[in-house]
Coordinates of C-alpha atoms in Angstrom, one line a residue:
M1 CA -74.7 -111.1 -73.7
S2 CA -73.2 -111.7 -70.3
N3 CA -75.5 -113.0 -67.6
R4 CA -74.7 -110.8 -64.5
L5 CA -77.8 -111.5 -62.4
A6 CA -77.7 -115.3 -62.0
E7 CA -75.1 -115.4 -59.3
T8 CA -76.5 -112.5 -57.2
L9 CA -77.9 -112.9 -53.7
S10 CA -81.4 -111.7 -54.7
P11 CA -84.3 -113.9 -55.8
Y12 CA -85.7 -110.9 -57.6
L13 CA -82.6 -110.3 -59.7
R14 CA -82.2 -114.0 -60.4
A15 CA -85.7 -114.1 -61.8
H16 CA -84.5 -111.6 -64.5
A17 CA -81.3 -113.4 -65.3
D18 CA -82.8 -114.9 -68.5
N19 CA -84.2 -111.6 -69.8
P20 CA -82.8 -110.4 -73.2
V21 CA -82.2 -107.1 -71.4
D22 CA -78.4 -106.7 -70.7
W23 CA -79.0 -106.1 -67.0
Y24 CA -76.4 -104.9 -64.5
P25 CA -76.8 -105.4 -60.8
W26 CA -76.6 -102.3 -58.6
G27 CA -72.9 -101.4 -58.4
P28 CA -70.1 -99.2 -59.8
E29 CA -69.8 -101.3 -63.0
A30 CA -73.1 -100.0 -64.4
F31 CA -72.1 -96.3 -63.7
A32 CA -68.7 -96.8 -65.3
E33 CA -70.3 -98.4 -68.4
A34 CA -72.9 -95.6 -68.7
Q35 CA -70.1 -93.0 -68.5
R36 CA -68.0 -94.9 -71.1
R37 CA -70.9 -95.1 -73.5
D38 CA -72.3 -91.7 -72.6
V39 CA -75.8 -93.0 -72.3
P40 CA -78.4 -92.7 -69.5
L41 CA -79.0 -95.3 -66.8
L42 CA -82.3 -97.1 -66.8
I43 CA -82.8 -98.1 -63.2
S44 CA -85.6 -100.6 -62.6
I45 CA -86.4 -101.2 -58.9
G46 CA -88.8 -103.9 -57.6
Y47 CA -88.9 -107.0 -55.4
S48 CA -89.6 -110.6 -55.8
T49 CA -93.2 -110.8 -54.4
C50 CA -94.4 -107.7 -56.3
H51 CA -97.3 -108.6 -58.7
W52 CA -96.9 -105.6 -61.1
C53 CA -93.1 -106.2 -61.2
H54 CA -93.9 -109.7 -62.5
V55 CA -96.3 -108.2 -65.1
M56 CA -93.9 -105.6 -66.4
A57 CA -91.2 -108.3 -66.6
R58 CA -93.4 -110.6 -68.7
E59 CA -94.7 -107.8 -70.9
S60 CA -91.6 -105.7 -71.5
F61 CA -88.3 -107.0 -70.1
A62 CA -88.9 -110.5 -71.7
S63 CA -89.6 -108.9 -75.1
P64 CA -86.6 -109.0 -77.5
E65 CA -87.9 -105.9 -79.3
T66 CA -88.1 -103.9 -76.1
A67 CA -84.8 -105.3 -74.9
A68 CA -83.1 -104.2 -78.1
L69 CA -84.3 -100.6 -77.5
I70 CA -83.0 -100.7 -73.9
N71 CA -79.7 -102.3 -74.7
E72 CA -78.9 -99.8 -77.6
N73 CA -79.8 -96.6 -75.7
F74 CA -79.3 -97.2 -72.0
V75 CA -77.3 -99.1 -69.4
A76 CA -80.0 -101.1 -67.6
V77 CA -79.7 -101.7 -63.8
K78 CA -81.9 -104.0 -61.9
V79 CA -82.3 -103.3 -58.1
D80 CA -84.0 -105.3 -55.4
R81 CA -85.5 -102.7 -53.1
E82 CA -85.4 -105.0 -50.2
E83 CA -81.7 -105.6 -50.6
H84 CA -80.9 -101.9 -51.2
P85 CA -83.5 -99.8 -49.4
S86 CA -81.3 -96.7 -49.5
V87 CA -81.1 -96.9 -53.2
D88 CA -84.9 -97.4 -53.4
G89 CA -85.5 -94.5 -51.0
A90 CA -83.2 -92.1 -52.9
Y91 CA -84.8 -92.8 -56.3
M92 CA -88.3 -92.9 -54.9
A93 CA -87.8 -89.4 -53.5
A94 CA -86.5 -88.2 -56.8
A95 CA -89.3 -89.9 -58.7
S96 CA -91.8 -87.9 -56.6
A97 CA -90.8 -84.9 -58.7
F98 CA -92.3 -86.6 -61.8
T99 CA -95.3 -88.6 -60.6
Q100 CA -97.5 -88.8 -57.6
N101 CA -98.4 -92.5 -58.3
L102 CA -95.4 -93.9 -56.5
G103 CA -94.8 -97.6 -56.1
W104 CA -93.2 -100.6 -57.7
P105 CA -91.9 -101.4 -60.2
L106 CA -90.1 -98.0 -60.1
T107 CA -88.5 -97.1 -63.4
V108 CA -85.9 -94.3 -63.2
F109 CA -84.0 -92.6 -66.0
A110 CA -80.8 -91.0 -64.7
T111 CA -77.7 -89.3 -66.0
P112 CA -74.5 -91.5 -66.1
T113 CA -73.7 -90.0 -62.7
G114 CA -77.0 -91.3 -61.3
R115 CA -79.1 -88.1 -61.1
T116 CA -82.8 -88.5 -62.0
F117 CA -84.2 -86.7 -65.0
H118 CA -87.4 -88.7 -65.6
A119 CA -89.2 -91.5 -63.7
G120 CA -92.4 -93.5 -63.5
T121 CA -93.7 -96.8 -62.2
Y122 CA -95.4 -99.4 -64.3
W123 CA -95.8 -98.7 -68.0
P124 CA -97.7 -101.2 -70.3
P125 CA -96.0 -102.4 -73.4
V126 CA -98.3 -100.3 -75.6
A127 CA -100.4 -97.3 -74.8
R128 CA -103.6 -98.0 -73.0
G129 CA -105.9 -96.4 -70.4
G130 CA -104.2 -93.0 -70.7
M131 CA -100.7 -94.5 -70.1
P132 CA -98.0 -94.3 -72.7
G133 CA -96.5 -97.5 -73.9
F134 CA -93.1 -98.4 -72.5
G135 CA -91.5 -98.4 -75.9
D136 CA -92.8 -94.8 -76.5
V137 CA -91.3 -93.8 -73.1
L138 CA -88.0 -95.3 -74.0
A139 CA -88.0 -93.5 -77.4
A140 CA -88.9 -90.1 -75.9
V141 CA -86.3 -90.4 -73.1
Q142 CA -83.6 -91.3 -75.7
D143 CA -84.6 -88.4 -77.9
A144 CA -84.5 -86.0 -75.0
W145 CA -81.0 -87.2 -74.1
A146 CA -79.8 -87.0 -77.6
Q147 CA -81.4 -83.7 -78.6
R148 CA -82.1 -81.8 -75.4
R149 CA -79.5 -83.1 -73.0
E150 CA -78.8 -79.7 -71.4
M151 CA -82.4 -79.5 -70.3
A152 CA -82.4 -83.0 -68.9
V153 CA -79.2 -82.4 -66.9
E154 CA -80.6 -79.1 -65.5
Q155 CA -83.8 -80.9 -64.5
A156 CA -81.7 -83.6 -62.8
D157 CA -79.7 -81.0 -60.9
A158 CA -82.9 -79.1 -59.9
V159 CA -84.3 -82.3 -58.4
A160 CA -81.1 -83.1 -56.5
T161 CA -81.0 -79.5 -55.1
A162 CA -84.7 -79.7 -54.0
L163 CA -84.0 -83.0 -52.2
V164 CA -81.1 -81.4 -50.3
Q165 CA -83.3 -78.6 -49.2
A166 CA -86.1 -80.9 -48.2
G167 CA -83.7 -82.8 -46.0
A168 CA -83.0 -79.8 -43.7
V169 CA -84.4 -80.3 -40.2
S170 CA -84.6 -78.1 -37.1
T171 CA -85.0 -79.3 -33.5
S172 CA -88.1 -78.6 -31.5
D173 CA -89.4 -79.2 -28.0
L174 CA -90.3 -82.7 -27.1
P175 CA -94.1 -83.3 -27.7
S176 CA -96.2 -83.0 -24.6
E177 CA -98.9 -85.5 -23.7
A178 CA -101.4 -82.9 -24.9
D179 CA -99.5 -82.7 -28.2
L180 CA -99.6 -86.5 -28.6
V181 CA -103.3 -86.7 -27.8
A182 CA -104.0 -84.1 -30.5
A183 CA -101.9 -86.1 -33.0
A184 CA -103.9 -89.2 -32.2
E185 CA -107.1 -87.4 -32.6
K186 CA -105.9 -86.1 -36.0
I187 CA -105.1 -89.6 -37.1
V188 CA -108.5 -90.9 -36.1
E189 CA -110.2 -88.2 -38.2
R190 CA -109.2 -90.5 -41.1
E191 CA -110.8 -93.6 -39.5
D192 CA -113.3 -95.5 -41.7
A193 CA -116.2 -95.7 -39.3
L194 CA -118.0 -98.4 -41.4
Y195 CA -115.2 -100.8 -42.2
G196 CA -112.4 -100.0 -39.8
G197 CA -108.9 -98.9 -40.6
F198 CA -108.0 -95.6 -42.2
G199 CA -108.9 -94.0 -45.5
G200 CA -110.4 -95.7 -48.5
A201 CA -109.0 -98.0 -51.2
P202 CA -106.4 -99.3 -51.3
K203 CA -106.3 -99.9 -47.6
F204 CA -103.2 -100.9 -45.6
P205 CA -102.8 -102.2 -42.1
V206 CA -100.5 -99.3 -41.2
A207 CA -99.1 -101.2 -38.2
T208 CA -96.8 -98.3 -37.2
T209 CA -99.8 -96.0 -36.8
L210 CA -101.6 -98.6 -34.7
D211 CA -98.6 -98.9 -32.5
F212 CA -98.8 -95.3 -31.5
L213 CA -102.6 -95.4 -31.0
Q214 CA -102.1 -98.3 -28.6
H215 CA -99.6 -96.5 -26.4
P216 CA -100.6 -96.2 -22.7
V217 CA -100.6 -92.4 -22.9
I218 CA -103.2 -92.5 -25.7
R219 CA -105.2 -95.2 -24.0
A220 CA -105.4 -93.1 -20.8
R221 CA -105.9 -89.7 -22.3
A222 CA -107.8 -90.4 -25.6
P223 CA -109.5 -93.8 -25.2
E224 CA -111.7 -93.3 -28.3
A225 CA -108.6 -92.7 -30.4
A226 CA -106.9 -95.7 -28.9
G227 CA -110.0 -97.8 -29.7
A228 CA -109.4 -97.2 -33.4
A229 CA -106.4 -99.5 -33.3
E230 CA -108.5 -102.4 -31.8
R231 CA -111.3 -101.7 -34.3
A232 CA -108.9 -101.8 -37.2
L233 CA -107.4 -105.1 -36.0
T234 CA -110.8 -106.6 -35.4
A235 CA -112.0 -105.6 -38.9
M236 CA -108.8 -106.9 -40.6
A237 CA -108.8 -110.2 -38.7
A238 CA -112.4 -110.9 -39.8
S239 CA -111.8 -110.0 -43.4
A240 CA -110.2 -111.4 -46.5
L241 CA -107.0 -109.6 -45.6
R242 CA -106.3 -112.5 -43.2
D243 CA -105.7 -115.9 -44.7
R244 CA -107.1 -119.1 -43.1
D245 CA -103.6 -119.9 -41.8
G246 CA -103.5 -116.7 -39.7
G247 CA -101.1 -114.6 -41.8
F248 CA -102.1 -111.2 -43.2
F249 CA -101.8 -110.1 -46.8
R250 CA -100.0 -106.8 -47.7
Y251 CA -103.1 -104.7 -48.3
A252 CA -106.7 -104.7 -49.6
T253 CA -107.6 -103.1 -52.9
M254 CA -111.1 -102.4 -51.7
R255 CA -112.3 -100.2 -48.8
D256 CA -114.0 -103.1 -47.1
W257 CA -110.8 -105.1 -46.8
T258 CA -111.7 -107.4 -49.7
V259 CA -109.7 -108.3 -52.8
P260 CA -106.3 -108.4 -51.1
H261 CA -103.0 -107.9 -52.8
Y262 CA -101.8 -111.4 -52.0
E263 CA -98.2 -111.0 -51.1
R264 CA -97.4 -111.5 -47.4
M265 CA -94.6 -109.7 -45.8
L266 CA -92.5 -110.4 -42.7
T267 CA -92.7 -106.8 -41.8
D268 CA -96.4 -106.5 -41.7
N269 CA -97.0 -109.8 -39.9
A270 CA -94.3 -109.2 -37.2
Q271 CA -95.7 -105.8 -36.4
L272 CA -99.3 -107.0 -36.4
L273 CA -98.3 -109.7 -33.9
N274 CA -97.4 -106.8 -31.6
V275 CA -100.7 -105.1 -32.3
A276 CA -102.6 -108.2 -31.5
L277 CA -100.8 -108.7 -28.2
R278 CA -101.5 -105.2 -27.1
A279 CA -105.1 -105.5 -28.2
G280 CA -105.6 -108.6 -26.1
S281 CA -106.3 -110.8 -29.1
P282 CA -104.5 -114.1 -28.4
V283 CA -106.3 -115.9 -31.2
V284 CA -105.0 -113.4 -33.8
A285 CA -101.6 -113.4 -32.2
R286 CA -101.3 -117.2 -32.3
G287 CA -102.4 -117.2 -36.0
V288 CA -99.7 -114.7 -37.0
A289 CA -97.1 -116.5 -35.0
G290 CA -98.1 -119.8 -36.6
F291 CA -97.7 -118.2 -40.1
L292 CA -94.3 -116.9 -39.2
L293 CA -93.1 -120.2 -37.9
T294 CA -94.5 -122.5 -40.6
T295 CA -94.3 -120.4 -43.8
L296 CA -91.5 -117.8 -43.3
R297 CA -89.1 -119.5 -41.0
R298 CA -86.1 -121.0 -42.6
D299 CA -84.2 -124.1 -41.5
G300 CA -81.7 -123.3 -38.9
G301 CA -83.4 -120.1 -37.8
G302 CA -84.0 -116.8 -39.4
F303 CA -87.1 -115.6 -41.3
H304 CA -87.6 -115.2 -45.0
A305 CA -88.7 -111.8 -46.4
A306 CA -92.0 -112.5 -47.9
Q307 CA -94.3 -114.9 -49.7
D308 CA -95.2 -114.2 -53.4
S309 CA -98.6 -112.8 -54.5
E310 CA -98.6 -115.1 -57.5
S311 CA -98.9 -118.8 -57.7
V312 CA -99.2 -121.4 -60.5
V313 CA -102.7 -122.9 -60.9
E314 CA -103.4 -125.1 -63.9
G315 CA -100.1 -124.1 -65.5
Q316 CA -100.8 -120.4 -65.3
R317 CA -99.3 -117.8 -63.0
V318 CA -102.1 -115.9 -61.3
E319 CA -102.3 -113.5 -58.4
G320 CA -104.0 -115.0 -55.4
G321 CA -104.9 -118.3 -57.2
Y322 CA -103.6 -120.4 -54.4
Y323 CA -105.4 -118.5 -51.7
L324 CA -108.7 -118.4 -53.6
A325 CA -108.8 -122.1 -54.3
D326 CA -111.5 -124.1 -52.5
S327 CA -109.0 -126.8 -51.8
R328 CA -105.3 -126.2 -51.7
D329 CA -104.5 -130.0 -51.8
G330 CA -102.1 -130.6 -54.6
L331 CA -101.4 -127.0 -55.3
E332 CA -97.9 -125.6 -54.9
P333 CA -97.8 -122.8 -52.4
P334 CA -96.6 -119.4 -53.7
A335 CA -92.9 -119.0 -53.6
V336 CA -91.1 -117.5 -50.7
D337 CA -88.4 -114.8 -51.1
G338 CA -85.6 -116.5 -49.1
K339 CA -83.6 -113.3 -48.2
V340 CA -83.0 -113.0 -44.4
I341 CA -83.1 -109.3 -43.9
T342 CA -81.5 -108.1 -40.7
G343 CA -83.9 -105.4 -39.6
W344 CA -87.0 -107.3 -40.6
N345 CA -85.8 -110.3 -38.6
G346 CA -85.3 -107.9 -35.7
L347 CA -89.0 -107.1 -35.9
A348 CA -90.0 -110.7 -35.9
I349 CA -87.5 -111.7 -33.2
G350 CA -88.9 -109.0 -30.9
A351 CA -92.5 -109.8 -31.6
L352 CA -92.1 -113.5 -31.0
A353 CA -90.1 -113.0 -27.9
R354 CA -92.7 -110.7 -26.4
A355 CA -95.5 -113.0 -27.5
G356 CA -93.7 -115.9 -26.0
V357 CA -93.6 -114.2 -22.6
A358 CA -97.2 -112.9 -22.7
L359 CA -98.8 -116.2 -23.9
D360 CA -96.3 -118.5 -22.2
S361 CA -95.0 -120.2 -25.4
H362 CA -91.4 -121.4 -25.1
E363 CA -91.6 -122.4 -28.8
W364 CA -91.9 -118.8 -29.8
T365 CA -89.2 -117.7 -27.4
D366 CA -86.9 -120.4 -28.7
A367 CA -87.6 -119.4 -32.3
A368 CA -86.8 -115.8 -31.5
A369 CA -83.5 -116.8 -30.0
S370 CA -82.7 -119.1 -32.8
A371 CA -83.3 -116.4 -35.4
A372 CA -81.2 -113.9 -33.4
D373 CA -78.3 -116.4 -33.4
Y374 CA -78.7 -117.0 -37.1
V375 CA -78.6 -113.3 -38.0
L376 CA -75.5 -112.7 -35.8
R377 CA -73.7 -115.7 -37.4
V378 CA -74.7 -115.3 -41.1
N379 CA -75.6 -111.7 -41.8
R380 CA -72.0 -110.4 -41.4
R381 CA -69.1 -109.5 -43.5
D382 CA -65.8 -108.9 -41.8
G383 CA -67.6 -108.9 -38.5
V384 CA -70.0 -106.2 -39.5
L385 CA -73.8 -106.7 -39.9
V386 CA -75.0 -106.4 -43.5
R387 CA -78.4 -105.9 -44.9
S388 CA -79.3 -109.5 -45.7
S389 CA -78.3 -113.0 -46.6
L390 CA -79.5 -115.7 -49.0
D391 CA -79.0 -119.4 -48.5
G392 CA -76.4 -118.8 -45.8
A393 CA -74.3 -116.3 -47.9
A394 CA -74.1 -112.7 -46.7
S395 CA -74.9 -109.9 -49.1
D396 CA -72.5 -107.0 -49.7
A397 CA -75.4 -104.6 -49.3
V398 CA -74.9 -102.4 -46.3
A399 CA -77.2 -102.5 -43.3
T400 CA -79.3 -99.4 -42.8
A401 CA -79.6 -97.6 -39.4
A402 CA -83.1 -99.1 -39.1
D403 CA -81.7 -102.6 -39.7
I404 CA -79.2 -102.3 -36.8
A405 CA -81.6 -100.6 -34.5
L406 CA -84.6 -102.9 -35.1
F407 CA -82.3 -106.0 -34.7
A408 CA -80.8 -104.6 -31.5
D409 CA -84.3 -104.0 -30.1
G410 CA -85.2 -107.6 -31.0
L411 CA -82.1 -108.7 -29.0
F412 CA -83.3 -106.8 -26.0
A413 CA -86.6 -108.5 -26.2
V414 CA -84.9 -111.9 -26.4
A415 CA -82.8 -111.0 -23.3
L416 CA -86.0 -110.2 -21.4
A417 CA -87.8 -113.3 -22.6
T418 CA -84.9 -115.7 -21.8
G419 CA -83.3 -113.9 -18.8
E420 CA -79.9 -114.1 -20.6
S421 CA -78.1 -110.8 -20.2
S422 CA -75.6 -111.7 -23.1
W423 CA -78.3 -110.8 -25.6
A424 CA -78.8 -107.4 -24.0
A425 CA -75.0 -106.8 -23.9
T426 CA -74.8 -107.6 -27.7
A427 CA -77.7 -105.3 -28.4
R428 CA -76.1 -102.4 -26.4
G429 CA -72.9 -102.9 -28.3
L430 CA -74.7 -102.7 -31.7
L431 CA -76.5 -99.5 -30.5
D432 CA -73.3 -97.9 -29.2
D433 CA -71.5 -98.5 -32.6
L434 CA -74.6 -97.1 -34.4
V435 CA -74.8 -94.0 -32.3
E436 CA -71.0 -93.3 -32.3
E437 CA -70.2 -94.2 -36.0
G438 CA -73.6 -94.1 -37.8
A439 CA -74.7 -96.6 -40.4
A440 CA -72.6 -97.2 -43.5
E441 CA -73.8 -95.3 -46.6
D442 CA -74.5 -97.1 -49.8
P443 CA -71.0 -96.8 -51.4
V444 CA -72.4 -96.2 -55.0
L445 CA -74.8 -93.5 -53.9
A446 CA -72.0 -91.9 -51.9
A447 CA -69.4 -92.1 -54.7
H448 CA -71.7 -90.3 -57.1
G449 CA -73.2 -87.8 -54.8
V450 CA -76.7 -89.1 -55.3
V451 CA -78.9 -87.5 -52.6
A452 CA -80.3 -89.9 -50.1
A453 CA -84.0 -89.8 -49.3
P454 CA -84.6 -86.8 -46.9
D455 CA -87.9 -88.3 -45.7
Q456 CA -88.0 -89.8 -42.2
T457 CA -91.6 -91.0 -42.3
D458 CA -92.6 -94.6 -41.7
G459 CA -93.1 -96.8 -44.6
D460 CA -93.9 -100.5 -44.0
L461 CA -91.6 -100.3 -41.0
P462 CA -90.3 -97.6 -38.7
S463 CA -88.0 -94.9 -40.2
N464 CA -84.3 -94.8 -39.4
A465 CA -84.8 -92.1 -36.8
A466 CA -87.7 -93.8 -35.1
A467 CA -85.9 -97.1 -35.0
I468 CA -82.8 -95.6 -33.3
A469 CA -85.0 -93.6 -30.9
R470 CA -87.0 -96.7 -30.0
V471 CA -84.0 -99.0 -29.2
S472 CA -82.4 -96.2 -27.3
L473 CA -85.5 -95.8 -25.2
T474 CA -85.4 -99.6 -24.5
A475 CA -81.8 -99.4 -23.4
W476 CA -82.7 -96.5 -21.0
W477 CA -85.6 -98.4 -19.6
L478 CA -83.3 -101.3 -18.8
G479 CA -81.0 -99.0 -16.9
A480 CA -78.1 -98.8 -19.4
G481 CA -77.7 -95.1 -18.7
E482 CA -79.1 -91.7 -19.2
R483 CA -77.2 -91.1 -22.4
Y484 CA -79.6 -93.5 -24.2
R485 CA -82.6 -91.4 -23.1
E486 CA -80.7 -88.4 -24.5
V487 CA -80.2 -90.2 -27.9
A488 CA -83.9 -91.0 -28.0
E489 CA -84.8 -87.4 -27.2
E490 CA -82.4 -86.0 -29.8
H491 CA -84.1 -88.0 -32.6
V492 CA -87.6 -87.0 -31.4
R493 CA -86.6 -83.4 -31.2
R494 CA -85.2 -83.4 -34.7
H495 CA -88.4 -84.9 -36.3
G496 CA -91.1 -84.2 -33.7
A497 CA -92.5 -81.0 -35.3
S498 CA -92.9 -82.8 -38.6
A499 CA -94.5 -85.8 -36.8
L500 CA -97.1 -83.6 -35.1
R501 CA -98.0 -81.9 -38.4
H502 CA -98.2 -85.3 -40.2
P503 CA -98.9 -87.9 -37.5
F504 CA -100.2 -90.6 -39.8
G505 CA -96.8 -91.1 -41.3
H506 CA -94.8 -90.9 -38.0
G507 CA -96.5 -93.4 -35.8
S508 CA -93.3 -95.0 -34.6
L509 CA -91.6 -91.8 -33.7
L510 CA -94.7 -90.6 -31.9
A511 CA -94.8 -93.8 -29.9
V512 CA -91.3 -93.1 -28.7
A513 CA -92.3 -89.5 -27.9
A514 CA -95.1 -91.0 -25.8
G515 CA -92.6 -93.2 -24.0
L516 CA -90.5 -90.1 -23.2
A517 CA -93.5 -88.1 -22.0
Q518 CA -94.5 -90.6 -19.3
A519 CA -92.4 -92.3 -16.6
P520 CA -91.8 -95.9 -17.6
R521 CA -93.2 -98.8 -15.7
Q522 CA -90.5 -101.5 -15.2
L523 CA -91.3 -104.8 -13.6
V524 CA -88.5 -107.2 -12.4
A525 CA -89.6 -110.6 -11.1
V526 CA -86.7 -112.4 -9.4
V527 CA -87.8 -116.0 -9.0
T528 CA -86.3 -119.4 -8.5
D529 CA -89.1 -121.0 -10.6
P530 CA -89.7 -119.0 -13.9
R531 CA -92.8 -121.0 -14.4
G532 CA -94.2 -120.6 -10.9
A533 CA -97.2 -118.6 -9.7
L534 CA -95.2 -115.4 -9.1
A535 CA -93.8 -115.5 -12.6
R536 CA -97.2 -116.1 -14.1
A537 CA -98.6 -113.1 -12.3
A538 CA -95.7 -111.0 -13.5
R539 CA -96.5 -111.9 -17.2
T540 CA -100.0 -110.3 -16.9
V541 CA -98.7 -106.9 -15.9
D542 CA -99.2 -103.8 -18.1
A543 CA -95.6 -102.5 -18.1
D544 CA -93.0 -101.2 -20.5
I545 CA -90.4 -103.7 -19.3
I546 CA -91.2 -107.1 -17.9
A547 CA -88.2 -109.1 -16.8
I548 CA -88.6 -112.5 -15.2
V549 CA -85.2 -113.7 -14.0
T550 CA -83.5 -116.0 -11.6
P551 CA -81.3 -114.4 -8.9
A552 CA -78.2 -115.4 -10.8
Q553 CA -79.6 -113.9 -14.0
A554 CA -80.5 -110.7 -12.2
Q555 CA -76.9 -110.4 -11.0
A556 CA -75.6 -111.0 -14.5
F557 CA -77.7 -108.2 -15.9
A558 CA -76.5 -105.9 -13.1
E559 CA -72.8 -106.8 -13.7
A560 CA -73.3 -106.2 -17.4
G561 CA -74.3 -102.6 -16.6
F562 CA -78.1 -102.7 -16.6
E563 CA -78.9 -100.8 -13.4
L564 CA -82.5 -101.8 -13.3
F565 CA -81.3 -105.2 -11.9
A566 CA -78.9 -103.8 -9.4
G567 CA -79.5 -105.1 -5.9
R568 CA -82.3 -107.5 -7.0
S569 CA -80.6 -110.8 -6.7
S570 CA -80.5 -111.4 -2.9
S571 CA -84.1 -110.7 -1.8
G572 CA -85.6 -114.2 -2.4
D573 CA -88.6 -114.6 -4.7
A574 CA -89.9 -111.0 -5.2
V575 CA -91.5 -108.7 -7.7
F576 CA -90.1 -105.2 -8.0
D577 CA -92.6 -102.7 -9.5
C578 CA -90.8 -99.6 -10.6
R579 CA -92.1 -96.3 -12.0
G580 CA -89.3 -94.3 -13.6
F581 CA -86.7 -96.3 -11.7
V582 CA -88.4 -95.7 -8.4
C583 CA -89.5 -99.0 -7.0
R584 CA -92.2 -100.0 -4.5
L585 CA -91.4 -102.4 -1.8
P586 CA -91.0 -105.9 -3.3
V587 CA -93.8 -108.3 -3.0
G588 CA -93.7 -112.1 -2.9
D589 CA -97.4 -112.9 -3.1
P590 CA -98.8 -113.3 -6.6
A591 CA -102.1 -111.7 -5.4
E592 CA -100.2 -108.5 -4.6
V593 CA -98.8 -108.1 -8.1
I594 CA -100.8 -105.2 -9.6
A595 CA -101.6 -105.8 -13.3
E596 CA -103.0 -102.5 -14.2
R597 CA -101.0 -99.3 -14.7

């Protein structure tokens, strides 16, 4: 049997390289082989820090007997969902036609052209707890393909047609402030008044929802709804969801935030760093930043994707064993997934840059700039940003629209934190290419006409539409031009009606809608001493944009086409307080800088 996974750029795939299953990585070879053999594809999707993925691998994929059934009757494809999010999204959407218990590992059975005719998540090796055994599932699917293929193909075509119809969108008016307040109040109907957060068990941080609730529009118009975000953060920070080193786990399996699922994601922690900053919780913010810099940061810059849920204690792999130990001395920490994912790094870069300004930490600002430089150098093929890299080698997986948009927004944050306009120019270039050309499609999905996921709700990070709208809003705020506001408005109009109907799943888009509903506050402090009293006063301001620059840096921003900085370089030390690009008379006395909105 050929070993096709050992040389891939995915720790998840490499972990399956020694399975007796004849795995293919995601690519055209697997489809060609399925068509040659006229057998279905078995597409198994997971990620390296997923506990139940590890369990199914040990129970089923390491079993010679189960592997023999797979190898005889299917072409098996192993997919890292973090490397190929578009593939995961497409098959997760299709799987929703067969099960409501969506998650990972995701197990999909598809025609040789990739259309789904059956799907599920974790199956045990033998039947138990009302679940069929995986061997029984394999036998039933093989029998359906051999004896009732026409029905299987019809079912696959019906699922594909339904997904196309579900992807149709129509534009609507931009949400008003009243609409946004109603959406926030609808979200807060789900608040757990006893334990904080939303819903019951399992309970997730839902950082994208907290982001919307913390927006100034909601703070001003619906303070009780806005308070739900702070209550959630306070509850999480005081619970078992937060480790003693300051990092947050993925979710809690119990309503009271106990018994966490012990994987720790870059996405969650980067976004919760933003939440902590807006909530005025410097202790929580410093803890999260410390976790990012000590556990997930790689040598040379860039941030790893996640830390595993399982660790080895007394020779056994157990979930949470490392974190539950009274003393961690002598224990090997859980493994880290070393992928450097472009969009996820954008989230961390932006959060650390903003935190560095707010809490006056040059270490964090430097780390953000270093990570930005790493991604620009390493996560490229033929000059184009790709989805990820591993150990300095760029993947061939295409970057999503969210990857490019989130990374560009992180670059804008670095520009503001450092005063260096070159970061902003690079960000605008990435955004322009994305708006004009779109993000590249996964070539295998495109070649076989597999329907991409129609859903534009937030998952563990902002959706493609929300991410593009957000970075476009930032570009507009910086004075890059009205066309960027129009891009943000276009994406909000396309998905705004759905967001207002289902606000819990559209926090990121609703936050952009709130940014469009209210004139932005932009603060430009032009100072000769970036660490002086005037600069310190500027850092405390509640504003959408805070730029602390020298006169030369202000001029460089203006020359690069960011009109917010035009005419600011020759006034001596001064703070320009602008509301919707209309600025008050500049002030030079720190006491005259108004912190409140």
